Tab-separated table of C-alpha atoms and ligand atoms in Angstrom:
chain	number	residue	atom	x	y	z
I	1	MET	CA	163.031	8.658	97.306
I	2	PRO	CA	160.832	11.705	95.309
I	3	ARG	CA	161.410	15.023	96.055
I	4	VAL	CA	158.790	16.542	99.679
I	5	TYR	CA	158.118	19.946	99.962
I	6	ASN	CA	160.294	20.807	102.399
I	7	PHE	CA	158.697	24.387	104.397
I	8	SER	CA	162.615	24.431	106.632
I	9	ALA	CA	163.243	27.761	107.573
I	10	GLY	CA	166.580	27.502	107.032
I	11	PRO	CA	169.020	25.871	105.913
I	12	ALA	CA	165.851	25.927	103.576
I	13	THR	CA	164.714	24.077	100.402
I	14	LEU	CA	166.701	25.071	97.310
I	15	PRO	CA	165.206	25.139	93.863
I	16	VAL	CA	165.895	21.846	91.772
I	17	GLU	CA	167.452	23.801	88.786
I	18	VAL	CA	169.802	24.788	90.561
I	19	LEU	CA	170.402	21.093	92.389
I	20	GLU	CA	171.044	19.539	89.011
I	21	LYS	CA	173.200	21.713	87.550
I	22	ALA	CA	175.584	21.301	90.389
I	23	GLN	CA	174.929	17.911	90.611
I	24	LYS	CA	175.521	18.092	86.625
I	25	ASP	CA	179.385	19.899	86.807
I	26	LEU	CA	179.762	18.441	90.647
I	27	VAL	CA	182.490	15.627	90.087
I	28	ASP	CA	184.273	18.237	86.417
I	29	TYR	CA	183.351	21.633	86.514
I	30	GLN	CA	182.805	22.446	83.179
I	31	GLY	CA	185.824	21.138	82.018
I	32	ALA	CA	188.283	22.112	84.185
I	33	GLY	CA	188.880	18.096	85.521
I	34	MET	CA	187.951	19.264	89.228
I	35	SER	CA	184.675	20.082	91.508
I	36	VAL	CA	184.407	23.797	92.527
I	37	MET	CA	185.052	22.469	96.171
I	38	GLU	CA	188.947	21.658	95.453
I	39	MET	CA	189.634	24.392	92.731
I	40	SER	CA	192.034	27.184	94.764
I	41	HIS	CA	190.131	30.703	94.839
I	42	ARG	CA	193.207	32.519	93.109
I	43	SER	CA	192.385	30.290	90.040
I	44	PRO	CA	191.339	31.909	86.295
I	45	GLU	CA	188.225	29.497	86.961
I	46	TYR	CA	186.855	30.379	90.382
I	47	LYS	CA	187.446	34.036	89.946
I	48	GLY	CA	184.518	33.543	86.723
I	49	ILE	CA	182.423	31.834	88.788
I	50	PHE	CA	182.845	34.450	91.992
I	51	ASP	CA	182.934	37.784	89.879
I	52	GLY	CA	179.396	36.526	87.900
I	53	ALA	CA	177.673	35.612	91.505
I	54	LYS	CA	178.911	39.131	92.369
I	55	GLU	CA	177.627	40.530	89.152
I	56	LYS	CA	173.765	38.665	89.009
I	57	LEU	CA	173.747	39.766	92.876
I	58	LYS	CA	174.389	43.449	92.504
I	59	THR	CA	172.125	43.313	88.793
I	60	LEU	CA	169.409	40.901	91.343
I	61	MET	CA	169.456	43.680	93.323
I	62	SER	CA	170.283	47.346	91.167
I	63	VAL	CA	173.158	47.655	93.356
I	64	PRO	CA	174.543	51.076	93.276
I	65	ASP	CA	178.333	51.762	92.376
I	66	ASN	CA	178.916	53.291	95.900
I	67	TYR	CA	177.864	50.276	97.944
I	68	GLU	CA	180.555	46.905	98.177
I	69	ILE	CA	179.204	43.518	98.340
I	70	LEU	CA	180.944	40.922	100.702
I	71	PHE	CA	180.525	37.530	100.615
I	72	LEU	CA	181.881	36.577	103.452
I	73	HIS	CA	181.972	33.453	106.689
I	74	GLY	CA	180.224	33.613	109.689
I	75	GLY	CA	176.683	33.764	109.146
I	76	ALA	CA	174.028	36.678	109.843
I	77	SER	CA	175.356	36.310	113.544
I	78	SER	CA	178.831	37.037	112.901
I	79	GLN	CA	177.044	40.336	111.500
I	80	PHE	CA	175.307	41.692	115.323
I	81	ALA	CA	179.014	42.209	116.015
I	82	MET	CA	180.385	43.453	112.748
I	83	VAL	CA	177.610	45.751	112.857
I	84	PRO	CA	178.740	47.586	116.065
I	85	LEU	CA	182.538	47.288	115.447
I	86	ASN	CA	182.277	48.958	112.129
I	87	LEU	CA	179.022	51.307	112.483
I	88	PHE	CA	180.155	52.698	115.795
I	89	SER	CA	181.674	56.665	116.029
I	90	ASP	CA	183.735	58.183	119.433
I	91	LYS	CA	179.432	58.651	119.981
I	92	ARG	CA	178.964	54.134	120.223
I	93	LYS	CA	174.975	54.992	120.549
I	94	ALA	CA	172.964	53.185	118.018
I	95	ASP	CA	168.381	52.761	117.394
I	96	TYR	CA	166.978	49.659	117.470
I	97	ILE	CA	164.089	48.485	116.873
I	98	ASN	CA	162.901	45.187	118.520
I	99	THR	CA	161.032	42.055	116.306
I	100	GLY	CA	162.007	38.943	117.702
I	101	ALA	CA	164.578	36.460	118.436
I	102	TRP	CA	167.544	38.206	115.753
I	103	SER	CA	167.041	41.326	116.386
I	104	LYS	CA	167.125	40.387	120.583
I	105	LYS	CA	170.099	38.952	119.613
I	106	ALA	CA	172.026	41.974	117.894
I	107	ILE	CA	171.408	44.067	120.661
I	108	ALA	CA	172.860	41.838	122.725
I	109	GLU	CA	175.761	41.601	121.142
I	110	ALA	CA	176.361	45.928	120.068
I	111	LYS	CA	175.301	46.298	123.941
I	112	ARG	CA	179.090	45.155	124.196
I	113	TYR	CA	180.150	47.910	122.205
I	114	GLY	CA	178.545	50.887	122.914
I	115	THR	CA	174.657	52.370	123.373
I	116	VAL	CA	171.884	50.889	122.271
I	117	ASN	CA	168.452	52.533	122.754
I	118	VAL	CA	165.739	50.184	121.772
I	119	VAL	CA	163.053	52.623	119.881
I	120	ALA	CA	160.288	50.425	119.960
I	121	SER	CA	159.503	46.359	120.671
I	122	SER	CA	157.115	44.082	119.731
I	123	GLU	CA	157.514	41.535	122.844
I	124	ASP	CA	154.622	42.293	125.192
I	125	LYS	CA	152.570	39.906	122.149
I	126	THR	CA	155.070	37.878	121.384
I	127	PHE	CA	156.287	39.665	118.712
I	128	SER	CA	153.428	38.850	116.504
I	129	TYR	CA	153.717	42.431	115.066
I	130	ILE	CA	155.886	45.178	113.548
I	131	PRO	CA	155.142	48.587	115.896
I	132	GLU	CA	154.252	52.146	113.888
I	133	LEU	CA	157.393	54.141	114.211
I	134	SER	CA	157.653	57.849	113.949
I	135	ALA	CA	160.460	60.018	112.903
I	136	ASP	CA	160.741	61.534	116.545
I	137	MET	CA	160.967	58.408	117.982
I	138	PHE	CA	164.524	58.162	116.728
I	139	ASP	CA	167.789	60.339	117.410
I	140	PRO	CA	169.385	62.280	115.203
I	141	GLU	CA	172.678	61.690	116.951
I	142	ALA	CA	172.331	57.500	116.316
I	143	ASP	CA	175.418	56.243	114.490
I	144	TYR	CA	172.872	54.165	112.688
I	145	VAL	CA	169.460	52.413	112.905
I	146	HIS	CA	169.103	48.448	112.819
I	147	ILE	CA	166.260	46.615	111.835
I	148	THR	CA	165.035	42.687	111.032
I	149	SER	CA	163.316	43.057	107.975
I	150	ASN	CA	161.521	39.525	107.940
I	151	ASN	CA	161.507	37.555	111.470
I	152	THR	CA	161.649	34.809	110.592
I	153	ILE	CA	160.301	32.760	114.003
I	154	TYR	CA	157.024	35.334	113.784
I	155	GLY	CA	155.994	35.893	110.161
I	156	THR	CA	156.222	39.792	110.482
I	157	THR	CA	157.382	41.840	107.813
I	158	PHE	CA	158.502	45.306	108.174
I	159	PRO	CA	155.401	46.506	105.700
I	160	LYS	CA	157.190	50.054	105.387
I	161	LEU	CA	160.882	51.277	106.059
I	162	PRO	CA	161.197	53.364	109.597
I	163	PRO	CA	161.359	57.326	108.870
I	164	VAL	CA	165.230	56.900	109.751
I	165	GLY	CA	165.926	60.598	108.108
I	166	ASP	CA	170.239	61.021	107.688
I	167	VAL	CA	171.060	57.970	109.688
I	168	PRO	CA	172.017	54.797	108.107
I	169	LEU	CA	169.097	52.140	108.047
I	170	VAL	CA	170.810	49.128	108.778
I	171	ALA	CA	168.858	45.768	107.932
I	172	ASP	CA	168.798	41.938	108.444
I	173	MET	CA	167.709	40.602	105.784
I	174	SER	CA	168.231	37.242	106.087
I	175	SER	CA	164.489	35.721	105.781
I	176	ASN	CA	163.884	38.579	102.812
I	177	ILE	CA	166.425	39.231	101.096
I	178	LEU	CA	165.761	38.810	97.303
I	179	ALA	CA	161.674	37.907	97.547
I	180	GLN	CA	160.306	41.640	97.525
I	181	VAL	CA	161.978	44.602	95.873
I	182	TYR	CA	164.596	46.776	98.395
I	183	ASP	CA	165.867	50.239	97.369
I	184	VAL	CA	169.086	49.630	98.278
I	185	ASN	CA	169.903	53.419	98.774
I	186	ASP	CA	167.759	52.950	101.007
I	187	PHE	CA	170.449	51.314	103.666
I	188	GLY	CA	173.566	51.863	105.220
I	189	VAL	CA	173.804	47.903	105.751
I	190	ILE	CA	172.014	44.386	104.235
I	191	TYR	CA	173.360	41.769	105.703
I	192	ALA	CA	172.119	38.177	104.967
I	193	GLY	CA	172.618	34.349	105.934
I	194	ALA	CA	172.711	32.595	102.643
I	195	GLN	CA	170.760	29.695	104.187
I	196	LYS	CA	167.161	31.176	103.863
I	197	ASN	CA	166.444	32.622	100.572
I	198	ILE	CA	169.516	32.555	98.586
I	199	GLY	CA	171.745	29.254	98.854
I	200	PRO	CA	173.472	26.546	101.304
I	201	ALA	CA	174.923	27.421	104.506
I	202	GLY	CA	178.206	28.447	104.949
I	203	VAL	CA	178.243	32.563	103.747
I	204	ALA	CA	177.051	35.196	104.687
I	205	ILE	CA	176.304	38.495	102.112
I	206	VAL	CA	177.178	41.865	103.627
I	207	ILE	CA	176.391	44.882	100.774
I	208	VAL	CA	177.594	48.040	102.853
I	209	ARG	CA	178.369	51.190	101.132
I	210	LYS	CA	181.054	52.497	100.993
I	211	ASP	CA	181.332	55.612	102.977
I	212	LEU	CA	181.095	53.729	105.528
I	213	VAL	CA	183.790	50.950	105.940
I	214	GLY	CA	186.771	52.036	107.383
I	215	SER	CA	186.663	53.745	110.046
I	216	ALA	CA	186.369	50.611	112.470
I	217	LEU	CA	186.256	50.263	116.522
I	218	ASP	CA	190.263	49.812	117.613
I	219	VAL	CA	189.425	46.269	119.124
I	220	THR	CA	187.865	45.093	115.896
I	221	PRO	CA	189.523	42.087	115.069
I	222	ASN	CA	190.833	42.054	111.303
I	223	MET	CA	188.301	39.285	110.296
I	224	PHE	CA	185.597	41.660	111.545
I	225	ASN	CA	186.249	45.063	109.641
I	226	TYR	CA	184.521	45.513	106.634
I	227	LYS	CA	187.933	46.671	105.297
I	228	THR	CA	189.579	43.737	105.307
I	229	HIS	CA	187.209	42.450	103.129
I	230	LEU	CA	186.920	45.579	101.257
I	231	ASP	CA	189.886	45.912	100.108
I	232	ASN	CA	190.811	42.031	99.494
I	233	GLY	CA	187.750	41.004	97.599
I	234	SER	CA	186.494	39.295	100.216
I	235	MET	CA	189.601	36.996	99.634
I	236	PHE	CA	191.562	37.996	102.205
I	237	ASN	CA	191.297	34.466	103.514
I	238	THR	CA	189.546	31.222	101.381
I	239	PRO	CA	186.004	32.616	101.533
I	240	PRO	CA	183.439	29.620	101.070
I	241	THR	CA	183.877	29.158	97.809
I	242	TYR	CA	181.250	26.666	96.827
I	243	ALA	CA	178.476	28.391	99.207
I	244	ILE	CA	179.494	31.385	96.652
I	245	TYR	CA	178.690	29.455	93.494
I	246	MET	CA	175.524	27.769	94.435
I	247	ALA	CA	174.346	31.781	95.722
I	248	GLY	CA	175.442	32.097	92.331
I	249	LEU	CA	173.868	29.261	90.664
I	250	VAL	CA	170.894	30.223	92.709
I	251	PHE	CA	171.340	34.117	91.444
I	252	GLU	CA	171.178	33.064	87.670
I	253	TRP	CA	168.204	31.439	88.034
I	254	LEU	CA	166.415	34.145	90.103
I	255	LEU	CA	167.504	36.259	86.494
I	256	GLU	CA	166.177	33.573	84.181
I	257	ARG	CA	162.958	33.815	85.795
I	258	GLY	CA	162.069	37.612	85.758
I	259	GLY	CA	164.490	38.748	89.050
I	260	VAL	CA	163.114	39.813	91.896
I	261	VAL	CA	159.820	41.989	90.599
I	262	GLU	CA	158.819	38.252	89.488
I	263	MET	CA	159.689	37.116	92.232
I	264	GLN	CA	157.763	39.055	94.589
I	265	LYS	CA	154.524	38.752	92.453
I	266	ILE	CA	154.996	35.117	92.888
I	267	ASN	CA	155.318	34.917	96.733
I	268	GLU	CA	152.375	37.201	97.229
I	269	GLU	CA	150.572	35.338	94.840
I	270	LYS	CA	152.181	32.028	96.898
I	271	ALA	CA	151.284	33.661	101.163
I	272	SER	CA	147.467	34.721	99.675
I	273	TRP	CA	146.851	31.255	99.535
I	274	LEU	CA	148.390	30.285	102.585
I	275	TYR	CA	146.016	33.422	104.821
I	276	GLY	CA	143.524	33.668	102.174
I	277	PHE	CA	142.270	29.952	103.755
I	278	LEU	CA	144.043	29.834	107.289
I	279	ASP	CA	141.463	33.861	107.466
I	280	ASN	CA	138.872	31.868	106.801
I	281	SER	CA	139.337	28.217	108.827
I	282	SER	CA	137.291	27.285	111.891
I	283	LEU	CA	140.735	25.079	112.675
I	284	PHE	CA	143.286	26.852	112.121
I	285	LYS	CA	144.859	30.003	112.834
I	286	GLY	CA	147.644	32.617	111.340
I	287	THR	CA	149.714	34.386	114.822
I	288	ALA	CA	150.464	37.721	112.691
I	289	ASP	CA	149.155	40.446	112.576
I	290	LEU	CA	147.356	41.526	109.333
I	291	ALA	CA	149.468	44.351	108.453
I	292	SER	CA	152.469	42.883	109.385
I	293	ARG	CA	152.195	39.712	108.440
I	294	SER	CA	155.070	37.672	106.180
I	295	THR	CA	155.196	36.525	102.593
I	296	MET	CA	158.311	34.180	103.505
I	297	ASN	CA	157.586	32.700	106.899
I	298	VAL	CA	153.872	31.784	107.628
I	299	PRO	CA	153.104	30.763	111.152
I	300	PHE	CA	149.544	28.982	112.050
I	301	VAL	CA	148.403	26.922	114.798
I	302	THR	CA	144.901	24.774	115.496
I	303	THR	CA	143.175	24.755	118.531
I	304	SER	CA	145.392	22.479	120.416
I	305	GLU	CA	148.665	21.026	120.547
I	306	GLU	CA	147.977	17.596	120.012
I	307	LEU	CA	146.441	18.445	117.129
I	308	ASP	CA	149.297	20.002	115.739
I	309	ALA	CA	151.160	17.533	116.522
I	310	LYS	CA	149.313	15.152	114.294
I	311	PHE	CA	148.651	17.841	111.629
I	312	ILE	CA	152.605	17.739	111.653
I	313	LYS	CA	152.815	14.329	111.364
I	314	GLU	CA	150.100	13.793	108.605
I	315	ALA	CA	151.653	16.490	106.582
I	316	ALA	CA	154.653	14.965	106.840
I	317	SER	CA	153.742	11.903	105.775
I	318	VAL	CA	152.002	13.288	102.681
I	319	GLY	CA	155.492	14.980	101.833
I	320	LEU	CA	154.503	18.154	103.743
I	321	LYS	CA	157.874	18.369	105.633
I	322	THR	CA	159.381	20.285	108.097
I	323	LEU	CA	156.344	22.113	109.290
I	324	LYS	CA	156.664	22.169	113.311
I	325	GLY	CA	156.969	25.630	114.455
I	326	HIS	CA	160.164	27.227	116.181
I	327	ARG	CA	161.051	25.647	119.226
I	328	THR	CA	160.379	28.715	121.032
I	329	VAL	CA	157.061	29.581	120.233
I	330	GLY	CA	155.633	26.051	118.799
I	331	GLY	CA	152.435	25.842	116.369
I	332	MET	CA	153.492	25.535	113.049
I	333	ARG	CA	155.479	27.935	110.401
I	334	ALA	CA	154.970	27.199	106.790
I	335	SER	CA	158.400	29.043	105.153
I	336	ILE	CA	157.719	29.652	101.499
I	337	TYR	CA	161.084	30.832	100.646
I	338	ASN	CA	161.686	32.151	96.329
I	339	ALA	CA	162.432	28.168	96.412
I	340	MET	CA	159.136	26.588	97.227
I	341	PRO	CA	157.349	26.057	94.090
I	342	PRO	CA	153.710	26.944	94.202
I	343	GLU	CA	152.925	23.672	93.806
I	344	GLY	CA	153.864	23.172	96.711
I	345	VAL	CA	152.185	25.930	98.860
I	346	LYS	CA	149.077	24.301	97.284
I	347	LYS	CA	149.459	21.093	98.221
I	348	LEU	CA	149.804	22.397	101.710
I	349	VAL	CA	146.340	24.194	101.514
I	350	GLU	CA	144.578	21.716	99.979
I	351	PHE	CA	145.454	19.168	103.267
I	352	MET	CA	144.774	21.757	105.660
I	353	LYS	CA	141.629	21.630	104.046
I	354	LYS	CA	141.054	17.981	104.326
I	355	PHE	CA	142.803	18.101	107.847
I	356	GLU	CA	139.979	20.620	108.612
I	357	LEU	CA	137.305	18.555	107.803
I	358	SER	CA	138.515	15.293	109.594
I	359	ASN	CA	139.426	16.931	113.180
I	360	LYS	CA	136.162	19.259	113.250
Y	401	PLP	C1	168.528	32.536	110.376
Y	401	PLP	C2	168.919	33.821	110.631
Y	401	PLP	C3	169.982	34.468	111.462
Y	401	PLP	C4	171.121	33.680	112.220
Y	401	PLP	O1	171.636	33.421	110.492
Y	401	PLP	P1	172.952	32.741	111.143
Y	401	PLP	O2	173.930	32.589	109.632
Y	401	PLP	O3	172.763	31.344	111.338
Y	401	PLP	O4	173.361	33.731	111.698
Y	401	PLP	C5	169.961	35.568	111.430
Y	401	PLP	N1	168.907	36.448	111.603
Y	401	PLP	C6	167.681	36.217	110.884
Y	401	PLP	C7	166.690	37.374	110.432
Y	401	PLP	C8	167.560	35.041	110.658
Y	401	PLP	O5	166.222	34.252	110.278
């Protein structure tokens, strides 16, 4: 079975070079006589793997020294609770921007611990755009402002960061971390589940400004306290060792290809082929607003649900897989993360052209 082009939103396609490297070292990791999965997380071999992964991520994102990188369990969804538990002060209030299903989940979780002010929302138009934001919309007394930088289901990305002043900005970057250049200094916390644009499921990455750690609410479970993990170098308990190893291989793969700057260029080019076609098609149409569309997730529809279904089926038969849109919105979605080769996007666009001609 040859490898297909897998447009899944997550878990998502991984670079084949990374999979092959992991395969080569699977049974005997570089002479250790055992697999990475079987190693003590406190062994010197594993320490090398862990420190290497962290160092590479630090380089890729130019993470300043006053930030800590944590590798945690629990996915991005645990961060929906960890952020308010760790960042709420006695005021217990935060500003959130509601740009989709993941934002809504983050909002619901934060509401359990304090006051959430939804500054703006794009729910009125099925989250097809990012709302305009001005400084006067934000509460200067808020403990933090939360955004979902890229909305995986609706295919929107914040075209610029909101003007939050001195209030720490928190970003759920699950679906566009390492895909475009961000200045970590603009954020209090960045978090991401790995399974979109980093590696296999099982590890979540948290980049937190150190001065925000250490004043969690009293009710915070030990495992949900950033301080627990900061003090123990993400080894308070057994970390997701293999997922971190795989993430490290992806970081290496990115560095070999010129890092995030180069990735952003490639991602913009890949997305422009797809959007260029969608904008001129009489059958297909993109569903996200021009000003805020994502280079990572590209949702689109044909003129009917029947044709959508036919398209998804026929695309799968030529090795273009997992193009079905999220179950809540229907249609199609092509997730074209860092690891999606440019040829995959080219093949998809060619197939869409053919499909359009034969289904006029
Ligand atoms: C997938 C996703 C999540 C959920 O991630 P889990 O690791 O499954 O908890 C949260 N936010 C965004 C933006 C996502 O794309």
